[in-house]
mmCIF file of C-alpha atoms in Angstrom:
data_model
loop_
_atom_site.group_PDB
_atom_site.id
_atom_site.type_symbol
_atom_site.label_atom_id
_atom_site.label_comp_id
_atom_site.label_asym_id
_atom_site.label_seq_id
_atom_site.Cartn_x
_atom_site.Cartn_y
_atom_site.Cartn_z
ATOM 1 C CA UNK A 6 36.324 -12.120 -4.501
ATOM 2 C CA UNK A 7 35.346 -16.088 -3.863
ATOM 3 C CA UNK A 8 32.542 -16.791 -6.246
ATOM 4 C CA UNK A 9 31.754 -20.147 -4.233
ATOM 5 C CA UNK A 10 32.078 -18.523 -0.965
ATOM 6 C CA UNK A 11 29.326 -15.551 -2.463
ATOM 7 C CA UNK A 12 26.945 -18.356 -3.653
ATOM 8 C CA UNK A 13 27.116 -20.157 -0.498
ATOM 9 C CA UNK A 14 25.751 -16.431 1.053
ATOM 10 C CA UNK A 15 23.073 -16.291 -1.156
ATOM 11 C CA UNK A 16 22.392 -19.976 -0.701
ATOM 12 C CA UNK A 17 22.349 -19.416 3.295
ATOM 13 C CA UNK A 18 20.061 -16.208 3.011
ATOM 14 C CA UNK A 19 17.775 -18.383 0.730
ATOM 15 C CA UNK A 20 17.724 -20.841 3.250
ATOM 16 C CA UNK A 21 16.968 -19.371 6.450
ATOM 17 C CA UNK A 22 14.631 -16.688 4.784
ATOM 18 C CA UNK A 23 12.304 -19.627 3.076
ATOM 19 C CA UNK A 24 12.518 -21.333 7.043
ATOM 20 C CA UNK A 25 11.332 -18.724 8.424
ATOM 21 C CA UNK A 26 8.475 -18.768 6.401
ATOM 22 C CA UNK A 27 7.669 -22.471 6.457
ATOM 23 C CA UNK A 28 8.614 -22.723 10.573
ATOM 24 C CA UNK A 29 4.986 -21.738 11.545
ATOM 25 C CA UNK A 30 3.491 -24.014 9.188
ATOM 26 C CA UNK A 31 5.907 -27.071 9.814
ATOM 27 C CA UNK A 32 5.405 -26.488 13.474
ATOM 28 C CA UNK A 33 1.700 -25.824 14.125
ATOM 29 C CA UNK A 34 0.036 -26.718 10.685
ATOM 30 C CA UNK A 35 -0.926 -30.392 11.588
ATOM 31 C CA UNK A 36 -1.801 -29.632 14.850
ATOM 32 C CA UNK A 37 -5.574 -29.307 15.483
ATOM 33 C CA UNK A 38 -6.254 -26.215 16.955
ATOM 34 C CA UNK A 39 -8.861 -25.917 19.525
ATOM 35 C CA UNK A 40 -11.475 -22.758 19.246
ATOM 36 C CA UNK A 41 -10.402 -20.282 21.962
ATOM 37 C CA UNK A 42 -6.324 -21.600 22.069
ATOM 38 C CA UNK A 43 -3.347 -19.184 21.935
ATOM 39 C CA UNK A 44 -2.413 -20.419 18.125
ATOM 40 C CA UNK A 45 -5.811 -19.430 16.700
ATOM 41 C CA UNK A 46 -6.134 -15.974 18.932
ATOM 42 C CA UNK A 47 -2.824 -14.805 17.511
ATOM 43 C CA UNK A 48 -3.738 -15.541 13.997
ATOM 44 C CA UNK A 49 -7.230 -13.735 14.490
ATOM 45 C CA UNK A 50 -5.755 -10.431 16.128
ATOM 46 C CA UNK A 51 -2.063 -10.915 14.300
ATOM 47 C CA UNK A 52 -3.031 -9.480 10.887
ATOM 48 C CA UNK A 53 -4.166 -5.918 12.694
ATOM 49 C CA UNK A 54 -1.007 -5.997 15.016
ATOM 50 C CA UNK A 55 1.284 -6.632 11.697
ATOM 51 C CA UNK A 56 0.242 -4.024 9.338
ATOM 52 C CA UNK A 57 1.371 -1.242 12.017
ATOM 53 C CA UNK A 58 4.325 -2.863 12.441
ATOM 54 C CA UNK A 59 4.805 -2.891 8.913
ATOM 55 C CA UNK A 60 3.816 1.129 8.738
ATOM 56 C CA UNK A 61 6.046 2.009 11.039
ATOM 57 C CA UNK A 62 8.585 -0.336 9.895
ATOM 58 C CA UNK A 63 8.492 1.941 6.279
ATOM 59 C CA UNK A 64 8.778 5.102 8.149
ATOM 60 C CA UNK A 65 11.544 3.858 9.949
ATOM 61 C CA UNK A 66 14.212 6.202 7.945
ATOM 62 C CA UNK A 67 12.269 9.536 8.933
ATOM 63 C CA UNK A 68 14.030 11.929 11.383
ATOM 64 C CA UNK A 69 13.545 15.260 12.737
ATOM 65 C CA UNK A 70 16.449 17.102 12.099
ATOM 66 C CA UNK A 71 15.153 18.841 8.944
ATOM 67 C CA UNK A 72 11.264 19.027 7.573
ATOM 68 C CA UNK A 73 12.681 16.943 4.227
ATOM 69 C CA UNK A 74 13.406 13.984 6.500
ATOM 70 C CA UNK A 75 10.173 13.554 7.685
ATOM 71 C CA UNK A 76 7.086 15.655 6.405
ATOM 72 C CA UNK A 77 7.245 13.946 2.591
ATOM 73 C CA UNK A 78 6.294 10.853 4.132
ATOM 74 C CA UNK A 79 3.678 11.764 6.833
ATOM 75 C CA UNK A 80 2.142 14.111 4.808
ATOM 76 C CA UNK A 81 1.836 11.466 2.283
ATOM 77 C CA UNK A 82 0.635 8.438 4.765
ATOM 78 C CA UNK A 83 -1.728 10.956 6.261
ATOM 79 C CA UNK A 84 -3.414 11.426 2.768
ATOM 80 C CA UNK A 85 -3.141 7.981 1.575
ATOM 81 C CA UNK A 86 -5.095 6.973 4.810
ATOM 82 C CA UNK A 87 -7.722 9.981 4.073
ATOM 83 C CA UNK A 88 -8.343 8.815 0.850
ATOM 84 C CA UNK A 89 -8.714 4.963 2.000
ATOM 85 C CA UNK A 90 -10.533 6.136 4.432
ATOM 86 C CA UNK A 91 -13.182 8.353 2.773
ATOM 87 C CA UNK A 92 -13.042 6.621 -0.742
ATOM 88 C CA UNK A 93 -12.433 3.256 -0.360
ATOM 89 C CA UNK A 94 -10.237 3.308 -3.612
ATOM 90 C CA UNK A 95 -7.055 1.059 -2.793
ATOM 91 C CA UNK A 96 -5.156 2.144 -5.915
ATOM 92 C CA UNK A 97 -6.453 5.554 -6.048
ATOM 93 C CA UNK A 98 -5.090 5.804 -2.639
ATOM 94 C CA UNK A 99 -1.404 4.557 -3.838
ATOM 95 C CA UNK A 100 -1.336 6.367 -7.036
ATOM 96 C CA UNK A 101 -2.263 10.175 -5.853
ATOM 97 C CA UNK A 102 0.201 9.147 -2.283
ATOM 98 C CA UNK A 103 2.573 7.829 -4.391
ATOM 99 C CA UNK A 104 2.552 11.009 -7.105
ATOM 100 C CA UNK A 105 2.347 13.684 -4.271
ATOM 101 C CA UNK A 106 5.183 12.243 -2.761
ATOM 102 C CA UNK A 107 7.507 11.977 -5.667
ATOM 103 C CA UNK A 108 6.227 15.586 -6.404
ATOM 104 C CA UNK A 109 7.453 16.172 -3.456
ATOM 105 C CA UNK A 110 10.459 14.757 -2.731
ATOM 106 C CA UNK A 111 11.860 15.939 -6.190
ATOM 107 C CA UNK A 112 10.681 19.240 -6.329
ATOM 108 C CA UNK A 113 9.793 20.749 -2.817
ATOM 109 C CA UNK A 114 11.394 18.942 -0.772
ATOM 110 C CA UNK A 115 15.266 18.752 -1.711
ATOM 111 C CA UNK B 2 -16.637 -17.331 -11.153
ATOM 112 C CA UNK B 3 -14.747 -18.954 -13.867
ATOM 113 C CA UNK B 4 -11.009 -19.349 -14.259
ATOM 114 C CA UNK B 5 -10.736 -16.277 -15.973
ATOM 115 C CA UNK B 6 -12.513 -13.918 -13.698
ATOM 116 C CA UNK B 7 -9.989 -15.282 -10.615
ATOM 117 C CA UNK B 8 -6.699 -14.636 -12.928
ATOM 118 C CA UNK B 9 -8.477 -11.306 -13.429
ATOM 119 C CA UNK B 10 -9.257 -10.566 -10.048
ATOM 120 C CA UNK B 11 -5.922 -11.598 -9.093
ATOM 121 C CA UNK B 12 -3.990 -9.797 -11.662
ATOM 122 C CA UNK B 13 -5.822 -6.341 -9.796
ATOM 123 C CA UNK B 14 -5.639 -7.251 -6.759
ATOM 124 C CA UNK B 15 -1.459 -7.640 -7.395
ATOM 125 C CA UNK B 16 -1.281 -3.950 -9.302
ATOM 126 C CA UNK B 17 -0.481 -1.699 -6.418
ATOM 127 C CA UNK B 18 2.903 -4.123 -5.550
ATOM 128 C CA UNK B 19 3.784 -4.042 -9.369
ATOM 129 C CA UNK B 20 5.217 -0.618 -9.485
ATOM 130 C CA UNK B 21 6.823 -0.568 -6.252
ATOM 131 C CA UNK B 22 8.330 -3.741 -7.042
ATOM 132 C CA UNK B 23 9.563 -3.137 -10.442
ATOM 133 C CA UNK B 24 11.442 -0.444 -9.472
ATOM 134 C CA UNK B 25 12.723 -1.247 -6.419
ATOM 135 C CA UNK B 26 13.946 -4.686 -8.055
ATOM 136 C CA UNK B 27 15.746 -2.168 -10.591
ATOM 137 C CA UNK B 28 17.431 -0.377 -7.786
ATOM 138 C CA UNK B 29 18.348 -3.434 -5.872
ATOM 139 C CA UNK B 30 20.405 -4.636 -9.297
ATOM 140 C CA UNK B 31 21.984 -1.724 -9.675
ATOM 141 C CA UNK B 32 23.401 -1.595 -5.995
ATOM 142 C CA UNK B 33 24.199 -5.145 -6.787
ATOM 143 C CA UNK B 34 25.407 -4.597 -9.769
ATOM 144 C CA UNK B 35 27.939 -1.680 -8.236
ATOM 145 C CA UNK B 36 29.205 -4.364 -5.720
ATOM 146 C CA UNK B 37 30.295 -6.295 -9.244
ATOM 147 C CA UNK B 38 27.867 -9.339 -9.293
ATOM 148 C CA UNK B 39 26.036 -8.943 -12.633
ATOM 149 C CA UNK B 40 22.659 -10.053 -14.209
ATOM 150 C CA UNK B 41 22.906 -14.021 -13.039
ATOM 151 C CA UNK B 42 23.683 -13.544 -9.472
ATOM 152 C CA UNK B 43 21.161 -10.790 -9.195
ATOM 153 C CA UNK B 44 18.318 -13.021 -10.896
ATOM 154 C CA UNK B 45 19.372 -15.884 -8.598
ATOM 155 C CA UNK B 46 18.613 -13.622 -5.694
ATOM 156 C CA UNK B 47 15.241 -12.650 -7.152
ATOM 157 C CA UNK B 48 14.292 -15.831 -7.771
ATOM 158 C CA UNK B 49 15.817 -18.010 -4.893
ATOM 159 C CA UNK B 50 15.650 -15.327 -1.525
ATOM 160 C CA UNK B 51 12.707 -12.987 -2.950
ATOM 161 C CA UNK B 52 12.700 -10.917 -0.094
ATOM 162 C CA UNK B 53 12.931 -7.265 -0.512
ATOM 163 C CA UNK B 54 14.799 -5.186 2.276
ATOM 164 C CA UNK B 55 17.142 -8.908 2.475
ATOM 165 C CA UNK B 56 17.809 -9.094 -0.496
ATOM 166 C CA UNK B 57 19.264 -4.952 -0.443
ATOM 167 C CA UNK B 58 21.049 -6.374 2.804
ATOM 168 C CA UNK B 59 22.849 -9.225 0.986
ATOM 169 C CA UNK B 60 24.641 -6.695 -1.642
ATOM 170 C CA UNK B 61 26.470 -5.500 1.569
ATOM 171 C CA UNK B 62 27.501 -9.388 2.690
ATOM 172 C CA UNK B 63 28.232 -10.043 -0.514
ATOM 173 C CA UNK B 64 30.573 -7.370 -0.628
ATOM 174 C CA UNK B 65 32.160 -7.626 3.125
ATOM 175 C CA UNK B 66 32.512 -11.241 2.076
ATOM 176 C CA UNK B 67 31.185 -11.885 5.903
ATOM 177 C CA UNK B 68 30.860 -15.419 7.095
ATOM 178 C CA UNK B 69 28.393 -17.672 6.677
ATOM 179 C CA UNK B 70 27.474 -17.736 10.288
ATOM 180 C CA UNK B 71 26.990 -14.085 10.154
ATOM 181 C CA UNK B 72 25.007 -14.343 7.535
ATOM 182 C CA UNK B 73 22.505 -16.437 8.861
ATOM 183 C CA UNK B 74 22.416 -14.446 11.993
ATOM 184 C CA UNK B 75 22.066 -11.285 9.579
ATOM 185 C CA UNK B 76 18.921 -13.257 7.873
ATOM 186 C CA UNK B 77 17.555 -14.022 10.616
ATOM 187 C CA UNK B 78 17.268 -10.685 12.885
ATOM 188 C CA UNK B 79 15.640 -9.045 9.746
ATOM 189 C CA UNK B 80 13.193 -11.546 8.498
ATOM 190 C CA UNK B 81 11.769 -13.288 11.947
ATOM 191 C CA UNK B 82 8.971 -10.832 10.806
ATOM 192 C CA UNK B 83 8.129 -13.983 8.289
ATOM 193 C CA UNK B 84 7.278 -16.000 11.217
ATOM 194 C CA UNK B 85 4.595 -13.331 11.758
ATOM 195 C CA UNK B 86 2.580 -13.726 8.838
ATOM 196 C CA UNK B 87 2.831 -17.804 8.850
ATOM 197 C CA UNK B 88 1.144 -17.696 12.084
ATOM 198 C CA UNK B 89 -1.169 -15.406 10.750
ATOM 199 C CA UNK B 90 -1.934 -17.398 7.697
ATOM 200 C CA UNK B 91 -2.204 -21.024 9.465
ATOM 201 C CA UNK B 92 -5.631 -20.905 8.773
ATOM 202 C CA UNK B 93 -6.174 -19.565 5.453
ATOM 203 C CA UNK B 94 -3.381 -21.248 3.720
ATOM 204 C CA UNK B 95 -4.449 -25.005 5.556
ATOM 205 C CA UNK B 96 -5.920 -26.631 2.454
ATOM 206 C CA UNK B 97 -3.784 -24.931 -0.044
ATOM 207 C CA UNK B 98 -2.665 -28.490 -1.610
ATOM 208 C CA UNK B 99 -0.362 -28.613 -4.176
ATOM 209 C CA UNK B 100 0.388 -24.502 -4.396
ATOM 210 C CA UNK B 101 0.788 -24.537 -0.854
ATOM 211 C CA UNK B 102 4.919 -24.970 -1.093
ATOM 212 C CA UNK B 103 4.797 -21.529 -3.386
ATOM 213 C CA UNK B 104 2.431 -19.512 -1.470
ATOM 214 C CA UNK B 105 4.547 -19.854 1.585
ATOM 215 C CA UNK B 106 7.921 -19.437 -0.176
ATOM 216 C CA UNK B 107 6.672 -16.408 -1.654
ATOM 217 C CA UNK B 108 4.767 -14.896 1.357
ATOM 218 C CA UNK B 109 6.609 -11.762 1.376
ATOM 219 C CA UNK B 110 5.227 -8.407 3.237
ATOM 220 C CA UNK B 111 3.624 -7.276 0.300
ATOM 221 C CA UNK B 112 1.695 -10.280 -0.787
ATOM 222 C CA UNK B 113 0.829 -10.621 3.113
ATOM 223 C CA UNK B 114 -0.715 -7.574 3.031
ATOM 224 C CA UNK B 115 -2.686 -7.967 -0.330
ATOM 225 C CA UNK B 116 -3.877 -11.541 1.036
ATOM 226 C CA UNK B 117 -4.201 -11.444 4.954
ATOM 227 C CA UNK B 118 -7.778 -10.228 4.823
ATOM 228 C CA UNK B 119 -8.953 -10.976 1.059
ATOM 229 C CA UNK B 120 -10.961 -13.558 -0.940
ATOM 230 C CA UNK B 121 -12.448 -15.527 2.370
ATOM 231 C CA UNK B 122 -15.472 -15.613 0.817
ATOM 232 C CA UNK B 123 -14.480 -17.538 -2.621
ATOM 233 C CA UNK B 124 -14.876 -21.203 -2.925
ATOM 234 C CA UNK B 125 -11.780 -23.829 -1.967
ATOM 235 C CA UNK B 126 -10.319 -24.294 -5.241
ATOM 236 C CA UNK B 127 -10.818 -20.924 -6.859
ATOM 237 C CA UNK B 128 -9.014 -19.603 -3.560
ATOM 238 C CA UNK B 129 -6.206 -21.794 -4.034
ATOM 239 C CA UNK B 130 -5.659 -20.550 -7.428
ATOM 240 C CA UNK B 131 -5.760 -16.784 -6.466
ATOM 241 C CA UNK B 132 -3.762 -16.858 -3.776
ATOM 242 C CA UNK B 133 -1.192 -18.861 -5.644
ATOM 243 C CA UNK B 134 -1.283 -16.083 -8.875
ATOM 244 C CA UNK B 135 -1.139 -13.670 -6.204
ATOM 245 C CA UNK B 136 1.932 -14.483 -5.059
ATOM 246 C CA UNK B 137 3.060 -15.635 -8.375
ATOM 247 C CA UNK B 138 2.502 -12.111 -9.848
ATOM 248 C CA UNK B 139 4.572 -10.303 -7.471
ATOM 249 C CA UNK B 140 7.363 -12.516 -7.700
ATOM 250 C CA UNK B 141 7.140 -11.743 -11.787
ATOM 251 C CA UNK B 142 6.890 -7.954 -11.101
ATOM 252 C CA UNK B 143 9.843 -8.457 -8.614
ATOM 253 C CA UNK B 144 12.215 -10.736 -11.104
ATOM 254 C CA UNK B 145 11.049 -8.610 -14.167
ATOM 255 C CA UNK B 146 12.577 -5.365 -12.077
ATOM 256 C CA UNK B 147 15.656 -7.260 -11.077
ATOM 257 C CA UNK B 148 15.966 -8.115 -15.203
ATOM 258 C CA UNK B 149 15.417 -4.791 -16.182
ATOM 259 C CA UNK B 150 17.575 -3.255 -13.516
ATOM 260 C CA UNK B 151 20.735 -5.573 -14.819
ATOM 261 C CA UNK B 152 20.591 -5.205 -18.263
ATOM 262 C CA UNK B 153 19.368 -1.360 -19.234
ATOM 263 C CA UNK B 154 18.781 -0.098 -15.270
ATOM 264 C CA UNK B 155 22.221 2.263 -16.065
ATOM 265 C CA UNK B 156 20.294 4.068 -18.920
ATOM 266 C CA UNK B 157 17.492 4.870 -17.068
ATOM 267 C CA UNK B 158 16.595 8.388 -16.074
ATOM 268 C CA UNK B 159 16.320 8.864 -12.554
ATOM 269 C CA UNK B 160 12.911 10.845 -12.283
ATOM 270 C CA UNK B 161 11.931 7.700 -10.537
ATOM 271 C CA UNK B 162 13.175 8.933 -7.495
ATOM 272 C CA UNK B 163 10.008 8.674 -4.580
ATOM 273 C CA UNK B 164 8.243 5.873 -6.399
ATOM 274 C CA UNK B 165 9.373 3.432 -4.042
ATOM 275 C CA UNK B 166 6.380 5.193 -1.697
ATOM 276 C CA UNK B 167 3.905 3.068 -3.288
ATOM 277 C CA UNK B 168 4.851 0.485 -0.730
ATOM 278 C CA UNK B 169 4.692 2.183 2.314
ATOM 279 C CA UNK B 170 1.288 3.500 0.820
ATOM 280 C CA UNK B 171 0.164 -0.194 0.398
ATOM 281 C CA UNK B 172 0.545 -0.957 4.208
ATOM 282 C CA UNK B 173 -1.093 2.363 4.633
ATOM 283 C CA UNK B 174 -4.187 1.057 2.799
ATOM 284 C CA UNK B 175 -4.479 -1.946 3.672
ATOM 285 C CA UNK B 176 -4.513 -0.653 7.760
ATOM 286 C CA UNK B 177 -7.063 1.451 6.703
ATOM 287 C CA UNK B 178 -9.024 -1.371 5.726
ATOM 288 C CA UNK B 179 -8.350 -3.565 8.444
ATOM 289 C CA UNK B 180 -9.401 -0.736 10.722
ATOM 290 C CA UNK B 181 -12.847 0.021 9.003
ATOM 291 C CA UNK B 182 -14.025 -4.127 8.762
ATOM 292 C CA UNK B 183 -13.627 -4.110 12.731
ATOM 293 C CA UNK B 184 -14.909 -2.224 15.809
ATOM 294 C CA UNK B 185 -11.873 -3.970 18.504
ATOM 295 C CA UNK B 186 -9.459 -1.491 17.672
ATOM 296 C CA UNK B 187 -6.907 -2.478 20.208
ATOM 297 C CA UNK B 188 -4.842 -5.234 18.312
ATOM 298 C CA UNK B 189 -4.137 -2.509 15.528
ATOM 299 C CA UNK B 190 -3.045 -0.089 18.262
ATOM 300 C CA UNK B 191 -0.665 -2.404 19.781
ATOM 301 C CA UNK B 192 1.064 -3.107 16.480
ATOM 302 C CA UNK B 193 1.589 0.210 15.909
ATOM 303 C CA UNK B 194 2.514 1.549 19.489
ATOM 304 C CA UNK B 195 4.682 -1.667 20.383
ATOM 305 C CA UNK B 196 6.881 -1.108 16.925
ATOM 306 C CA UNK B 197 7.303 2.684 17.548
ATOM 307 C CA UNK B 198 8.284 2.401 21.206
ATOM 308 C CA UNK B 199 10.714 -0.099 20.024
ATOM 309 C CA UNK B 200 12.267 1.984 17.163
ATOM 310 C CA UNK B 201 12.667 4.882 19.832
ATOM 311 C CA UNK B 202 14.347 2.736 22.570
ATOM 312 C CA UNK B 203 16.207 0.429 20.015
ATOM 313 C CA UNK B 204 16.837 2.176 16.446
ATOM 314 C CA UNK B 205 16.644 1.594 13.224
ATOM 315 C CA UNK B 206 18.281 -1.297 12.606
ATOM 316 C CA UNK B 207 16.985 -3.797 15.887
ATOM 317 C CA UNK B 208 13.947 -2.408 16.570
ATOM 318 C CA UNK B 209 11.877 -5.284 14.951
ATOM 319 C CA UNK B 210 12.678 -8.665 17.100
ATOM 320 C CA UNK B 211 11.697 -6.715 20.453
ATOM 321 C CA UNK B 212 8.533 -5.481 18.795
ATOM 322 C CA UNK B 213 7.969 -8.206 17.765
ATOM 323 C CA UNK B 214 8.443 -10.049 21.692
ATOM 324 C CA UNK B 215 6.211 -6.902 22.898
ATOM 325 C CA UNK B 216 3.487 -7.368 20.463
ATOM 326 C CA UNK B 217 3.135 -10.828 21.157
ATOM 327 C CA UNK B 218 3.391 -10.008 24.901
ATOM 328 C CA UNK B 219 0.721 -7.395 25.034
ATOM 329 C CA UNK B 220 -1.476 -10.095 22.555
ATOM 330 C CA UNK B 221 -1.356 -12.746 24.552
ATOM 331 C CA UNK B 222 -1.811 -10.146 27.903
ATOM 332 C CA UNK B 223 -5.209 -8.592 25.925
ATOM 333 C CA UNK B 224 -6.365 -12.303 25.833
ATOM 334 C CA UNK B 225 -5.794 -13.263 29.146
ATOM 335 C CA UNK B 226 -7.404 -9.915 30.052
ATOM 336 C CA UNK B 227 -10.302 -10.380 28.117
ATOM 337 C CA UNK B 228 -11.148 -13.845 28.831
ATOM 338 C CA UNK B 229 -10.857 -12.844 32.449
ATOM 339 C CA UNK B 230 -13.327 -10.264 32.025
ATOM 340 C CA UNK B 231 -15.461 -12.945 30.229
ATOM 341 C CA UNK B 232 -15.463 -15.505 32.803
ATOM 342 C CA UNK B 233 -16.371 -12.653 35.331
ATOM 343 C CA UNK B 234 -19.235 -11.303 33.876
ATOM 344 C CA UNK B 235 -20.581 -15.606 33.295
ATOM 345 C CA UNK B 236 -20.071 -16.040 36.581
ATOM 346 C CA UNK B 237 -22.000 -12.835 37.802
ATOM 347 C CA UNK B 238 -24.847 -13.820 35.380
#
């Protein structure tokens, strides 16, 4: 195995991850937005639009072939949002999701 | 509130990523370490790329020894979702000053979703600093895992198995959230029915660029639609 050829992956996954994250800011940080432009309605409604991509990017994995791959974790995001919902407890809601799930996975679900 | 109270408030606000990031940092250095790159590369990766699902990624193109081209191309299909969350964060990261290099290296999903609808209400420069120990914390609780996972992650038992939930449960929350603060329900909706179609038509692993291109379609189709609607009812007034 090439040790320089393995730090020059890491070096290029470092590099295109980190301008990825700066790209937005490079391109539209200096410019002044105006109230009502395209820029400033995507970051308004973007936030709500990303976090169910990001749920469903989590639960990408599940399958239907067998209840194991797939009722753990909706059971589980169906109580974690029940709890958030109802309590208003953010880590509450992680800890007893998080617990039921491993409870779960290791010992019902196998 | 005084310096204390934000490194406080920040320090709780960062607990639900710890766990899930401790121990998925652990498992990320022992699939590293498997591949035969030991405690120094996996820190550099940690500290340098800091991006989860990547960075479990990289152990594979690390071990195919693929090209550098490939690489990139690799890097970039699975974290354009990072140009996401700078758009998102134009705003609220504008006047970061001297933290703002850090905050945006170290935007990663998890400290989006901790900071893309928190602390608006603090002043400037108490802001700054809790976003900045924010994302500071979870990089600790990420490099601290990767540490752990190199040097004694072998000798540890493995009723860990599930923990790695606490994530998904974050997003979970944090949706929750979103959806209670607002009454326009339809921007949520679309995130979540645009990435699903797109995992059904597309699969697992390239499902995420066209959601991505739909969500910002159907975005940018709900504004034209609305401000349609808008100038219709002005002009019937």
């Amino acid at each position: 195995m090439n040790k320089l050829h393995s730090a020059l992956i890491i070096a290029v996954v470092s590099l295109v991850t980190a301008a990825l994250r700066f790209a937005p800011f490079l391109l539209f940080g200096k410019r002044r937005r105006k109230d009502g432009g395209l820029i400033s309605w995507m970051s308004a409604v973007l936030p709500f639009a990303i976090m169910g991509m990001l749920v469903v990017f989590c639960l990408k994995d599940i399958s239907f072939t067998s209840a194991a791959d797939w009722m753990p974790q909706l059971i589980c995001c169906a109580l974690v949002a029940a709890l958030q919902y109802f309590w208003d407890n953010t880590l509450l809601s992680i800890i007893c999701g998080t617990a039921v799930y491993m409870l779960l996975v290791q010992l019902v679900f196998i | 509130m005084t310096r204390a109270q934000v490194v406080k408030k920040a320090f709780k606000t960062s607990l639900p990523v710890m766990a899930g990031y401790v121990v998925l940092a652990i498992g990320f250095s022992l699939l590293l370490g498997e591949k035969g790159f030991g405690f120094w590369w996996a820190l550099a990766m940690s500290v340098f790329i800091y991006a989860g699902s990547m960075q479990y990624l990289t152990t594979g193109l690390l071990a195919g020894s693929v090209s550098l081209v490939s690489a990139a191309v690799t890097t970039f299909m699975v974290n354009a979702r990072h140009l996401f969350y700078g758009v998102s964060m134009l705003e609220k990261y504008k006047d970061m000053g001297p933290f703002k290099p850090y905050i945006i290296f170290g935007l990663t999903d998890e400290t989006y979703s901790l900071l893309c609808s928190d602390a608006e209400d603090l002043p400037l420069a108490q802001r700054r600093l809790y976003y900045f120990l924010v994302s500071l914390f979870n990089q600790i609780y990420w490099v601290t895992g990767t540490v752990i996972g190199s040097v004694i992650g072998r000798f540890l038992p493995f009723a860990a198995t599930g923990i790695d939930f606490a994530l998904t449960a974050l997003f979970v929350t944090v949706f929750v959230q979103q959806w209670k603060q607002t009454d326009d329900h339809v921007p949520a909706l679309i995130g979540l029915g645009a990435t699903t179609l797109c995992l059904v038509l597309f699969g697992g692993n390239s499902f995420l660029i066209p959601a991505m291109l739909l969500i910002s379609a159907a975005l940018f189709a709900l504004k034209v639609i609305r401000s349609r609607k808008q100038q219709k009812e002005d002009a019937d007034e």
